[in-house]
Coordinates of N, CA and C and ligand atoms in Angstrom, one line a residue:
M1 N -8.8 -19.0 15.5 CA -9.8 -20.2 15.5 C -9.1 -20.9 15.1
A2 N -10.3 -22.0 15.6 CA -9.4 -23.1 15.1 C -10.6 -25.1 14.6
S3 N -11.1 -25.4 13.9 CA -12.2 -27.1 14.8 C -11.7 -27.8 15.3
V4 N -12.4 -27.9 16.4 CA -12.2 -28.6 17.6 C -12.0 -30.2 17.2
L5 N -11.9 -31.4 17.6 CA -13.0 -31.8 18.3 C -12.7 -32.3 19.8
V6 N -13.7 -32.4 20.8 CA -13.6 -32.8 22.0 C -14.0 -34.0 22.1
V7 N -13.1 -35.3 22.7 CA -13.0 -35.8 23.4 C -13.0 -36.3 24.6
E8 N -14.5 -36.4 25.3 CA -15.2 -36.3 27.0 C -16.6 -36.4 27.2
D9 N -16.3 -37.7 27.9 CA -17.6 -38.7 28.2 C -18.4 -38.2 29.8
D10 N -17.4 -37.1 29.9 CA -18.2 -36.2 32.0 C -18.8 -35.5 30.5
Q11 N -19.9 -35.1 31.0 CA -20.8 -34.5 30.1 C -21.1 -33.3 30.7
F12 N -21.1 -32.7 31.5 CA -20.5 -32.2 32.8 C -19.0 -30.5 32.1
V13 N -18.1 -32.0 32.4 CA -16.7 -31.6 31.5 C -16.8 -30.5 30.2
R14 N -17.8 -31.8 29.5 CA -18.0 -31.4 27.6 C -19.0 -30.7 27.7
S15 N -19.9 -30.1 28.0 CA -20.3 -28.7 28.1 C -20.2 -28.1 28.4
A16 N -19.2 -27.7 29.1 CA -18.0 -26.8 29.6 C -16.7 -25.6 28.8
L17 N -15.8 -26.8 28.7 CA -15.2 -27.3 27.8 C -15.4 -26.7 25.8
I18 N -17.3 -26.8 25.5 CA -18.0 -27.0 24.4 C -17.6 -24.8 24.7
R19 N -18.4 -24.5 26.0 CA -18.7 -23.6 25.5 C -17.2 -22.6 26.0
H20 N -16.5 -22.8 26.4 CA -15.4 -22.1 26.8 C -14.6 -21.8 25.3
L21 N -14.4 -22.8 23.9 CA -14.5 -22.9 22.6 C -15.2 -22.6 22.1
T22 N -16.1 -22.5 22.3 CA -17.1 -21.7 21.7 C -16.9 -19.9 21.7
E23 N -17.0 -19.6 22.9 CA -17.1 -17.6 23.0 C -15.6 -17.9 22.1
A24 N -14.6 -18.7 22.4 CA -13.3 -18.3 21.5 C -13.3 -18.8 20.2
S25 N -14.5 -18.5 20.1 CA -14.9 -18.3 18.8 C -14.2 -19.8 17.5
H26 N -14.2 -20.8 18.3 CA -13.7 -22.5 17.8 C -15.1 -22.7 17.7
T27 N -14.7 -23.6 16.1 CA -15.9 -24.8 15.9 C -15.1 -25.9 16.8
V28 N -17.0 -26.5 17.4 CA -16.6 -27.5 17.9 C -17.1 -28.8 17.7
R29 N -16.4 -30.1 17.0 CA -17.4 -30.8 17.3 C -17.1 -31.9 18.3
S30 N -18.5 -32.9 19.6 CA -17.9 -33.4 20.9 C -18.1 -34.9 20.7
V31 N -17.5 -35.9 21.0 CA -18.3 -37.7 21.2 C -16.9 -37.7 22.9
G32 N -18.2 -38.8 22.8 CA -18.0 -39.5 23.9 C -17.6 -40.8 24.2
T33 N -16.9 -40.8 23.3 CA -15.9 -42.2 23.1 C -15.2 -42.3 22.2
A34 N -14.0 -43.8 22.1 CA -13.0 -43.6 21.8 C -13.4 -43.5 19.8
L35 N -13.9 -44.7 20.2 CA -14.5 -45.0 18.9 C -15.1 -44.5 17.7
E36 N -15.9 -43.3 19.0 CA -16.9 -42.2 18.5 C -15.9 -40.8 17.4
A37 N -14.5 -40.5 18.0 CA -13.3 -39.9 17.8 C -13.0 -40.8 16.8
L38 N -13.1 -41.5 16.8 CA -11.6 -42.0 15.5 C -12.8 -42.2 13.8
R39 N -14.1 -42.1 14.0 CA -14.9 -42.1 13.3 C -14.5 -40.7 12.4
E40 N -14.4 -39.7 14.1 CA -15.1 -38.6 13.2 C -13.8 -37.9 12.2
V41 N -12.8 -38.6 13.2 CA -11.4 -37.8 12.4 C -10.9 -39.2 11.6
A42 N -12.4 -39.1 11.2 CA -11.7 -40.1 9.8 C -12.5 -39.3 9.0
H43 N -13.2 -38.8 8.8 CA -14.4 -38.4 8.0 C -14.2 -36.1 7.8
V44 N -13.9 -36.2 9.1 CA -13.5 -34.5 9.2 C -11.6 -34.4 9.9
R45 N -11.8 -33.2 8.3 CA -10.1 -32.4 9.2 C -9.7 -31.8 9.7
F46 N -9.4 -31.5 11.6 CA -9.8 -31.3 12.7 C -8.8 -30.8 13.0
D47 N -8.2 -29.1 13.4 CA -7.0 -28.7 13.9 C -6.5 -29.2 15.3
V48 N -7.3 -29.6 16.3 CA -6.2 -30.3 16.8 C -8.3 -30.4 18.1
V49 N -7.3 -32.3 18.1 CA -8.0 -33.4 19.7 C -7.5 -33.1 20.5
I50 N -8.6 -32.8 21.3 CA -8.9 -32.4 22.7 C -9.5 -33.5 23.4
L51 N -8.5 -35.4 24.2 CA -8.7 -36.3 24.1 C -8.9 -37.1 25.5
D52 N -10.0 -36.5 26.5 CA -9.7 -36.8 27.7 C -9.1 -38.6 27.6
L53 N -8.9 -39.3 28.9 CA -7.7 -40.5 29.1 C -8.7 -40.8 29.5
G54 N -10.0 -40.7 30.1 CA -10.8 -41.9 30.4 C -12.0 -41.8 30.8
L55 N -11.5 -42.6 29.1 CA -13.4 -42.7 28.7 C -14.0 -44.2 29.1
P56 N -15.3 -44.3 28.4 CA -15.7 -45.5 28.7 C -14.5 -46.9 27.9
D57 N -15.1 -46.9 26.2 CA -14.9 -48.0 26.3 C -13.5 -48.2 25.5
L58 N -12.7 -47.7 25.2 CA -10.7 -48.0 25.6 C -10.8 -47.5 26.0
D59 N -8.9 -47.7 26.1 CA -8.1 -47.0 27.2 C -6.9 -46.4 26.9
G60 N -7.2 -44.5 26.5 CA -6.7 -43.5 26.3 C -5.3 -44.0 25.6
S61 N -4.5 -44.4 26.1 CA -3.3 -44.8 25.0 C -4.2 -45.3 24.2
E62 N -4.6 -46.5 24.0 CA -5.3 -47.6 22.9 C -5.8 -46.3 22.3
A63 N -6.1 -45.3 22.7 CA -7.4 -44.8 21.6 C -6.1 -43.7 21.3
L64 N -5.2 -43.3 21.6 CA -4.4 -42.2 21.7 C -3.6 -42.8 19.5
K65 N -3.2 -44.4 20.9 CA -2.7 -45.4 19.5 C -3.5 -45.3 17.2
M66 N -4.4 -45.6 18.3 CA -5.5 -45.7 17.1 C -5.2 -44.7 16.4
L67 N -6.1 -43.3 17.4 CA -5.8 -41.7 16.8 C -4.7 -41.9 15.7
R68 N -3.7 -42.1 15.9 CA -2.1 -41.4 15.5 C -1.9 -42.9 14.2
G69 N -2.9 -44.1 13.3 CA -3.1 -45.1 13.4 C -3.8 -44.0 11.7
I70 N -4.4 -43.5 11.9 CA -5.1 -43.0 10.7 C -5.9 -41.2 10.8
T71 N -4.8 -40.3 12.0 CA -4.6 -39.1 11.6 C -3.2 -38.1 12.3
D72 N -2.3 -37.6 11.3 CA -2.0 -36.6 12.2 C -2.6 -35.2 13.0
V73 N -3.8 -35.5 13.4 CA -3.7 -34.4 14.1 C -3.4 -33.5 15.5
P74 N -3.0 -32.4 15.6 CA -2.8 -32.5 16.1 C -3.7 -33.0 18.1
V75 N -3.5 -33.5 19.3 CA -3.6 -34.7 20.1 C -3.5 -33.1 20.9
I76 N -4.5 -33.2 21.8 CA -3.8 -32.3 23.9 C -4.6 -33.4 24.1
I77 N -4.0 -34.1 25.5 CA -4.2 -35.4 26.2 C -4.9 -34.4 27.5
A78 N -6.3 -34.9 28.2 CA -7.3 -34.3 29.5 C -6.4 -35.1 29.7
T79 N -6.2 -35.5 31.2 CA -6.0 -36.5 32.2 C -6.0 -35.8 33.3
A80 N -6.9 -36.9 34.2 CA -7.4 -36.8 35.9 C -5.7 -37.0 37.0
R81 N -5.1 -38.4 35.9 CA -4.6 -38.8 36.8 C -2.8 -37.9 36.0
D82 N -2.7 -37.1 37.3 CA -1.3 -36.7 37.7 C 0.6 -37.5 37.2
D83 N 0.0 -38.5 36.7 CA 1.5 -39.9 36.5 C 2.9 -39.7 34.8
E84 N 3.3 -38.8 35.9 CA 4.4 -38.8 35.4 C 5.2 -39.4 34.1
A85 N 5.0 -40.6 34.7 CA 5.3 -42.0 33.7 C 4.9 -42.1 33.0
E86 N 3.5 -42.3 32.6 CA 2.4 -42.1 31.9 C 2.1 -41.4 30.4
I87 N 2.4 -39.8 31.5 CA 2.0 -38.6 30.6 C 2.9 -38.6 29.1
V88 N 4.0 -39.1 29.7 CA 5.3 -39.0 29.1 C 5.6 -39.9 28.1
R89 N 5.2 -40.9 28.7 CA 4.4 -42.7 27.7 C 4.1 -42.4 26.4
L90 N 2.4 -40.6 26.8 CA 1.6 -40.3 25.1 C 2.4 -39.8 24.8
L91 N 3.3 -38.8 24.9 CA 3.6 -37.3 24.4 C 5.2 -38.6 23.0
N92 N 5.5 -39.9 24.0 CA 5.7 -40.7 22.9 C 5.2 -41.1 22.3
D93 N 3.9 -41.0 22.0 CA 2.5 -42.0 21.4 C 2.6 -41.6 20.6
G94 N 2.9 -39.8 20.5 CA 2.3 -39.1 19.4 C 1.2 -37.7 20.0
A95 N 1.0 -37.6 21.2 CA 0.7 -36.2 21.3 C 1.5 -34.9 22.0
D96 N 0.4 -34.2 21.0 CA 1.2 -32.9 21.4 C 1.3 -32.5 22.8
D97 N 0.5 -33.1 22.8 CA 0.7 -31.7 24.2 C -0.2 -32.7 26.0
Y98 N -0.3 -32.1 27.3 CA -1.6 -32.6 28.2 C -1.8 -31.5 29.3
L99 N -3.2 -32.0 29.3 CA -3.4 -30.7 30.4 C -4.2 -32.4 31.2
T100 N -3.2 -31.8 33.4 CA -4.4 -32.0 33.9 C -5.3 -31.2 34.3
K101 N -6.4 -32.5 35.0 CA -7.8 -32.2 35.3 C -7.9 -31.3 36.6
P102 N -8.6 -31.0 36.8 CA -8.9 -29.9 37.1 C -7.8 -28.1 36.3
F103 N -8.0 -28.2 34.9 CA -7.7 -27.2 34.1 C -8.4 -26.2 33.2
S104 N -7.5 -24.5 34.2 CA -8.5 -23.0 33.7 C -8.3 -23.1 31.7
V105 N -9.8 -22.7 32.1 CA -10.1 -22.0 30.3 C -8.7 -21.7 30.1
E106 N -7.8 -20.2 31.4 CA -6.7 -20.2 29.9 C -5.4 -20.3 29.8
H107 N -5.3 -22.2 30.5 CA -4.5 -22.8 30.2 C -5.2 -23.6 28.9
L108 N -5.6 -23.9 29.0 CA -6.5 -24.5 27.8 C -6.6 -24.0 26.3
S109 N -6.3 -23.0 26.6 CA -6.7 -22.0 25.3 C -4.4 -21.7 25.2
A110 N -3.6 -21.3 26.0 CA -2.5 -20.7 26.1 C -1.7 -22.7 25.3
R111 N -1.8 -23.8 26.0 CA -1.8 -25.2 25.1 C -2.4 -25.3 23.2
M112 N -3.6 -25.1 23.8 CA -3.7 -24.9 22.0 C -3.2 -24.3 21.5
A113 N -3.1 -22.9 21.8 CA -2.1 -22.5 20.5 C -1.2 -22.3 20.9
A114 N 0.1 -23.1 21.2 CA 0.9 -23.4 21.3 C 1.1 -24.6 19.8
V115 N -0.1 -25.5 20.1 CA -0.2 -27.1 19.6 C 0.0 -26.4 17.8
L116 N -1.9 -25.3 17.7 CA -1.7 -24.8 16.7 C 0.1 -24.3 16.1
R117 N 1.0 -23.7 16.9 CA 1.0 -22.6 16.0 C 2.6 -23.3 15.5
R118 N 2.9 -24.9 16.3 CA 3.8 -25.7 15.8 C 2.8 -26.6 14.2
S119 N 1.8 -26.9 13.9 CA 0.8 -27.2 13.6 C 1.1 -26.4 11.9
R120 N 0.7 -25.4 12.2 CA 0.5 -25.2 11.3 C 2.3 -24.1 10.7
A121 N 3.2 -24.2 11.5 CA 4.5 -23.7 10.8 C 5.0 -24.4 9.8
A122 N 4.8 -26.8 10.5 CA 5.1 -27.7 10.4 C 4.7 -27.5 8.6
G123 N 3.2 -27.0 8.7 CA 2.0 -27.3 7.1 C 2.4 -26.3 6.4
E124 N 3.4 -25.3 6.7 CA 2.9 -24.0 5.2 C 4.1 -24.5 4.1
A125 N 3.3 -24.1 2.9 CA 4.5 -24.2 2.4 C 5.1 -23.4 1.3
P126 N 6.4 -23.8 1.6 CA 7.7 -23.2 0.6 C 7.5 -22.3 -0.4
P127 N 8.3 -21.5 -0.1 CA 7.7 -19.9 -0.7 C 8.0 -19.9 -2.3
S128 N 7.4 -19.3 -3.2 CA 8.0 -20.1 -4.7 C 7.1 -21.1 -5.7
S129 N 5.3 -21.5 -4.5 CA 5.0 -22.4 -5.3 C 3.6 -22.8 -6.3
V130 N 4.0 -21.1 -6.8 CA 3.1 -20.1 -7.6 C 3.2 -21.2 -8.3
L131 N 1.6 -21.3 -9.0 CA 1.5 -22.8 -10.2 C 1.2 -22.1 -12.2
R132 N 0.9 -23.0 -12.7 CA 1.2 -21.8 -13.3 C 0.8 -23.1 -14.6
V133 N -0.5 -23.1 -15.3 CA -1.0 -23.6 -16.4 C -1.6 -23.4 -17.4
G134 N -0.8 -22.9 -18.6 CA -1.5 -22.3 -19.9 C -1.6 -20.6 -19.3
G135 N -2.3 -20.2 -19.3 CA -2.8 -18.3 -18.6 C -3.4 -18.2 -17.2
L136 N -3.0 -18.8 -17.0 CA -4.0 -19.4 -15.8 C -2.0 -19.4 -14.4
T137 N -2.4 -18.5 -13.6 CA -1.3 -18.1 -12.3 C -2.1 -18.9 -11.2
V138 N -1.8 -19.6 -10.0 CA -2.4 -20.0 -8.7 C -0.7 -20.2 -7.2
D139 N -1.2 -19.6 -6.7 CA -0.2 -18.9 -5.7 C -1.0 -19.3 -4.8
P140 N -0.9 -20.9 -4.3 CA -1.3 -21.0 -2.7 C -0.4 -20.3 -1.5
L141 N 0.3 -20.4 -1.7 CA 0.3 -19.3 0.0 C -0.4 -17.8 -0.3
R142 N -0.5 -16.7 -1.4 CA -1.0 -15.6 -1.3 C -2.7 -16.6 -1.4
R143 N -2.7 -17.0 -2.0 CA -4.7 -17.3 -2.1 C -5.1 -17.3 -3.3
Q144 N -4.4 -16.3 -4.0 CA -4.4 -15.8 -5.4 C -4.4 -16.1 -7.0
A145 N -5.4 -16.4 -7.6 CA -5.5 -16.7 -9.1 C -5.4 -16.2 -9.8
E146 N -4.9 -15.8 -10.8 CA -4.8 -15.1 -12.8 C -5.6 -16.1 -13.8
L147 N -6.3 -15.6 -14.3 CA -7.3 -16.1 -16.1 C -5.8 -14.8 -16.6
D148 N -4.8 -15.0 -17.5 CA -4.4 -13.9 -18.6 C -4.4 -13.1 -17.8
G149 N -3.8 -12.8 -17.0 CA -3.3 -11.1 -16.1 C -4.4 -10.6 -15.1
V150 N -6.0 -11.7 -15.1 CA -6.5 -10.4 -14.1 C -6.6 -11.5 -13.4
R151 N -7.0 -11.2 -12.1 CA -6.9 -11.9 -11.3 C -9.0 -12.8 -10.5
L152 N -8.7 -13.8 -10.7 CA -10.3 -14.4 -9.9 C -10.7 -14.2 -9.1
D153 N -12.1 -14.0 -8.2 CA -12.4 -13.6 -7.4 C -12.9 -15.2 -7.3
L154 N -12.5 -16.2 -6.4 CA -12.6 -16.9 -5.5 C -13.9 -17.1 -4.0
T155 N -14.3 -18.6 -4.3 CA -14.5 -18.7 -3.2 C -13.5 -19.7 -2.0
R156 N -13.2 -20.4 -1.1 CA -12.2 -20.7 -0.7 C -12.2 -22.2 -1.3
R157 N -13.9 -22.8 -1.3 CA -13.4 -23.8 -1.3 C -13.0 -23.6 -3.2
E158 N -13.5 -23.5 -4.4 CA -13.7 -23.3 -5.4 C -12.3 -22.8 -6.0
F159 N -10.9 -21.4 -4.4 CA -9.6 -21.8 -4.7 C -8.9 -23.0 -4.6
D160 N -8.4 -23.6 -3.2 CA -8.7 -25.0 -3.3 C -9.1 -25.9 -4.3
L161 N -9.8 -26.1 -5.4 CA -10.1 -27.0 -6.2 C -9.4 -27.0 -7.2
L162 N -9.0 -25.2 -7.7 CA -8.4 -25.4 -9.0 C -7.1 -25.0 -8.8
A163 N -6.9 -24.8 -6.8 CA -5.6 -25.3 -6.3 C -5.2 -27.0 -6.2
F164 N -6.4 -27.6 -6.6 CA -5.8 -29.0 -5.7 C -5.2 -28.7 -7.9
L165 N -5.8 -28.9 -8.5 CA -6.0 -29.4 -9.9 C -4.7 -29.0 -11.4
A166 N -3.9 -27.7 -10.4 CA -3.6 -27.3 -10.9 C -2.4 -27.3 -11.0
G167 N -1.6 -27.9 -9.4 CA -0.6 -28.7 -9.2 C -1.0 -30.6 -10.2
R168 N -1.6 -30.7 -10.4 CA -1.0 -31.7 -10.8 C -2.0 -31.9 -12.9
P169 N -1.9 -31.1 -13.6 CA -1.8 -30.6 -14.9 C -2.1 -31.8 -15.8
G170 N -2.8 -31.9 -16.9 CA -2.9 -32.8 -17.4 C -2.9 -34.2 -17.0
V171 N -3.6 -34.4 -15.3 CA -3.5 -35.5 -14.6 C -4.9 -36.2 -14.8
V172 N -5.0 -36.6 -14.9 CA -7.3 -36.7 -14.3 C -7.1 -37.4 -13.3
V173 N -7.6 -36.6 -11.9 CA -7.9 -36.4 -11.1 C -9.5 -37.5 -10.7
P174 N -9.2 -38.4 -10.0 CA -10.6 -39.4 -9.5 C -11.4 -38.1 -9.0
R175 N -12.5 -37.9 -8.8 CA -13.3 -37.4 -7.7 C -13.4 -37.9 -6.3
K176 N -12.8 -39.0 -5.9 CA -12.7 -39.6 -4.8 C -11.2 -38.9 -4.0
E177 N -10.8 -39.3 -5.1 CA -9.6 -37.9 -4.4 C -9.5 -36.2 -3.8
L178 N -10.6 -35.7 -5.0 CA -11.2 -34.4 -4.5 C -11.5 -34.7 -3.4
L179 N -12.6 -35.2 -3.1 CA -13.1 -35.9 -2.0 C -12.7 -35.4 -0.9
A180 N -11.2 -36.5 -1.2 CA -10.3 -36.6 0.2 C -10.0 -35.1 0.4
E181 N -9.0 -35.2 -0.8 CA -8.3 -33.8 -1.4 C -8.7 -32.4 -1.2
V182 N -9.6 -31.7 -1.0 CA -10.2 -31.1 -1.2 C -11.4 -30.6 0.3
W183 N -12.0 -31.7 0.5 CA -13.2 -31.3 1.1 C -13.0 -32.4 2.1
Q184 N -11.6 -32.8 2.3 CA -11.5 -33.8 3.2 C -12.9 -34.7 4.4
Q185 N -12.9 -35.3 3.0 CA -13.9 -36.0 3.5 C -13.5 -37.9 2.2
S186 N -14.2 -38.3 3.1 CA -13.8 -39.7 2.6 C -14.9 -41.1 2.0
Y187 N -16.1 -39.5 1.9 CA -17.7 -39.7 1.3 C -17.9 -38.7 1.0
G188 N -19.1 -38.6 0.1 CA -19.5 -37.5 -0.2 C -20.0 -37.6 -1.6
D189 N -21.2 -36.6 -2.0 CA -21.8 -37.1 -3.5 C -21.3 -36.2 -4.2
D190 N -20.9 -37.0 -5.5 CA -20.5 -36.3 -6.4 C -21.2 -34.6 -6.7
Q191 N -22.7 -34.5 -6.2 CA -23.0 -33.2 -6.9 C -22.4 -32.1 -5.5
T192 N -21.6 -32.2 -5.5 CA -20.7 -31.9 -4.6 C -20.0 -31.1 -5.6
I193 N -18.6 -31.6 -6.3 CA -18.0 -31.7 -7.2 C -18.5 -31.1 -8.1
D194 N -19.6 -31.2 -8.6 CA -20.3 -30.3 -9.2 C -21.1 -29.6 -9.9
V195 N -21.6 -29.0 -9.0 CA -21.8 -27.7 -7.9 C -20.3 -26.7 -8.1
H196 N -19.5 -27.0 -7.5 CA -18.4 -26.0 -7.3 C -17.3 -26.1 -9.0
L197 N -17.4 -27.5 -9.5 CA -17.2 -27.2 -10.7 C -17.6 -26.5 -11.4
S198 N -18.4 -25.6 -11.7 CA -19.3 -25.6 -12.8 C -20.2 -23.8 -12.9
W199 N -19.4 -24.0 -11.0 CA -19.1 -22.2 -10.7 C -17.9 -22.0 -11.1
L200 N -16.7 -22.1 -11.1 CA -15.1 -22.6 -11.4 C -15.2 -22.4 -12.5
R201 N -16.2 -22.9 -13.6 CA -16.0 -23.4 -15.0 C -16.3 -21.5 -15.6
R202 N -17.4 -21.0 -14.7 CA -18.2 -19.5 -14.7 C -17.0 -19.0 -14.5
K203 N -16.3 -18.6 -13.5 CA -15.2 -17.8 -13.5 C -14.0 -17.6 -13.7
L204 N -14.2 -18.7 -14.7 CA -13.1 -19.1 -16.3 C -13.6 -18.4 -17.3
G205 N -14.9 -18.4 -17.2 CA -15.7 -18.3 -18.3 C -14.9 -19.5 -19.3
E206 N -15.8 -20.5 -19.1 CA -15.9 -21.8 -19.9 C -17.4 -22.7 -19.3
T207 N -17.3 -23.9 -20.2 CA -18.9 -24.4 -19.9 C -18.0 -25.5 -19.6
A208 N -19.9 -26.3 -19.4 CA -18.9 -27.8 -19.9 C -19.1 -28.8 -21.1
A209 N -20.0 -27.6 -21.7 CA -19.9 -28.2 -23.0 C -18.5 -27.8 -24.2
D210 N -18.1 -26.7 -23.7 CA -17.1 -25.6 -24.3 C -16.2 -25.3 -23.6
P211 N -15.5 -26.4 -23.1 CA -14.3 -26.4 -21.7 C -13.2 -26.0 -22.4
R212 N -12.5 -25.1 -21.6 CA -10.9 -25.0 -21.7 C -10.4 -24.9 -21.5
Y213 N -9.7 -25.5 -20.5 CA -8.9 -26.1 -19.1 C -9.9 -27.0 -18.3
L214 N -10.8 -26.5 -17.9 CA -11.1 -27.7 -16.7 C -11.7 -28.7 -17.5
H215 N -11.3 -29.7 -18.0 CA -12.2 -31.3 -18.7 C -12.5 -32.1 -17.3
T216 N -13.7 -32.5 -17.6 CA -14.8 -33.8 -16.9 C -14.5 -35.1 -17.6
L217 N -13.8 -36.3 -17.2 CA -14.3 -37.3 -17.9 C -15.7 -37.9 -17.4
R218 N -16.5 -38.5 -17.4 CA -17.5 -38.8 -16.8 C -17.7 -40.1 -16.1
G219 N -17.5 -40.0 -14.9 CA -17.4 -41.5 -14.1 C -16.2 -41.8 -13.8
V220 N -15.1 -41.0 -13.7 CA -13.8 -41.2 -13.9 C -13.2 -40.3 -13.6
G221 N -13.3 -38.9 -13.3 CA -12.8 -38.2 -12.9 C -12.8 -36.4 -13.6
V222 N -11.7 -35.5 -12.8 CA -12.0 -34.2 -13.0 C -10.4 -33.8 -13.5
K223 N -9.7 -32.8 -14.1 CA -8.8 -33.2 -15.5 C -8.5 -31.4 -15.8
L224 N -7.2 -30.7 -15.0 CA -6.8 -29.6 -15.6 C -5.6 -29.2 -16.9
E225 N -6.4 -28.6 -17.6 CA -4.8 -28.1 -18.4 C -5.0 -27.3 -19.4
P226 N -3.7 -27.2 -20.3 CA -3.4 -25.9 -21.1 C -5.1 -25.9 -22.2
P227 N -5.6 -25.0 -22.6 CA -6.5 -24.9 -23.2 C -5.9 -25.3 -24.7
R228 N -6.1 -26.0 -25.9 CA -5.3 -26.4 -26.9 C -5.2 -25.0 -27.9
Ligands
CA1 CA1 -13.7 -39.3 31.3

């Protein structure tokens, strides 16, 4: 299961892709122009982008270069042109793979699986990356956290937030950075962070008024440090 951005201006091809990908239990967003695609990847983190080369606003290779300028998300190019020289050039420009139209669902699934396998293998954390802050232990690899030897029951986001802060003990992390790193958003409202912080605090057995590990510095950011 992956989150996929489909960039395709042909309504027919687009709906077919969305249908197939959704049936394969992927999460799909779709846009019809390169500029919309750039806006999407700037704000949302996708596992893979399927990029049509014949878009109305930008030439395919331009679109790819601009995408590469802001993200390293895997890109699979979909092209109706069976032009080997161009495909080689695009692969050199940072495309991860390509499909020649018309392509079958099976073909697309196989290419996507290969690209995802590669990117996940590359992104895996090295072993023994367990973080310790006071009585708090965070294991990003197993996605487990313990407080004084007791396993914490955290949601995915709570864990990500805790792990990010535990990786920088004693450092005040600006809210903007938390949004970007934990939520993968370049904008958003502070409430999102506050709500998750308060849930996390409750699970750590502390409050904002009487903090032990989690310290909020008004207007500045958040810091995790061992209790004094
Ligand atoms: Ca097209």
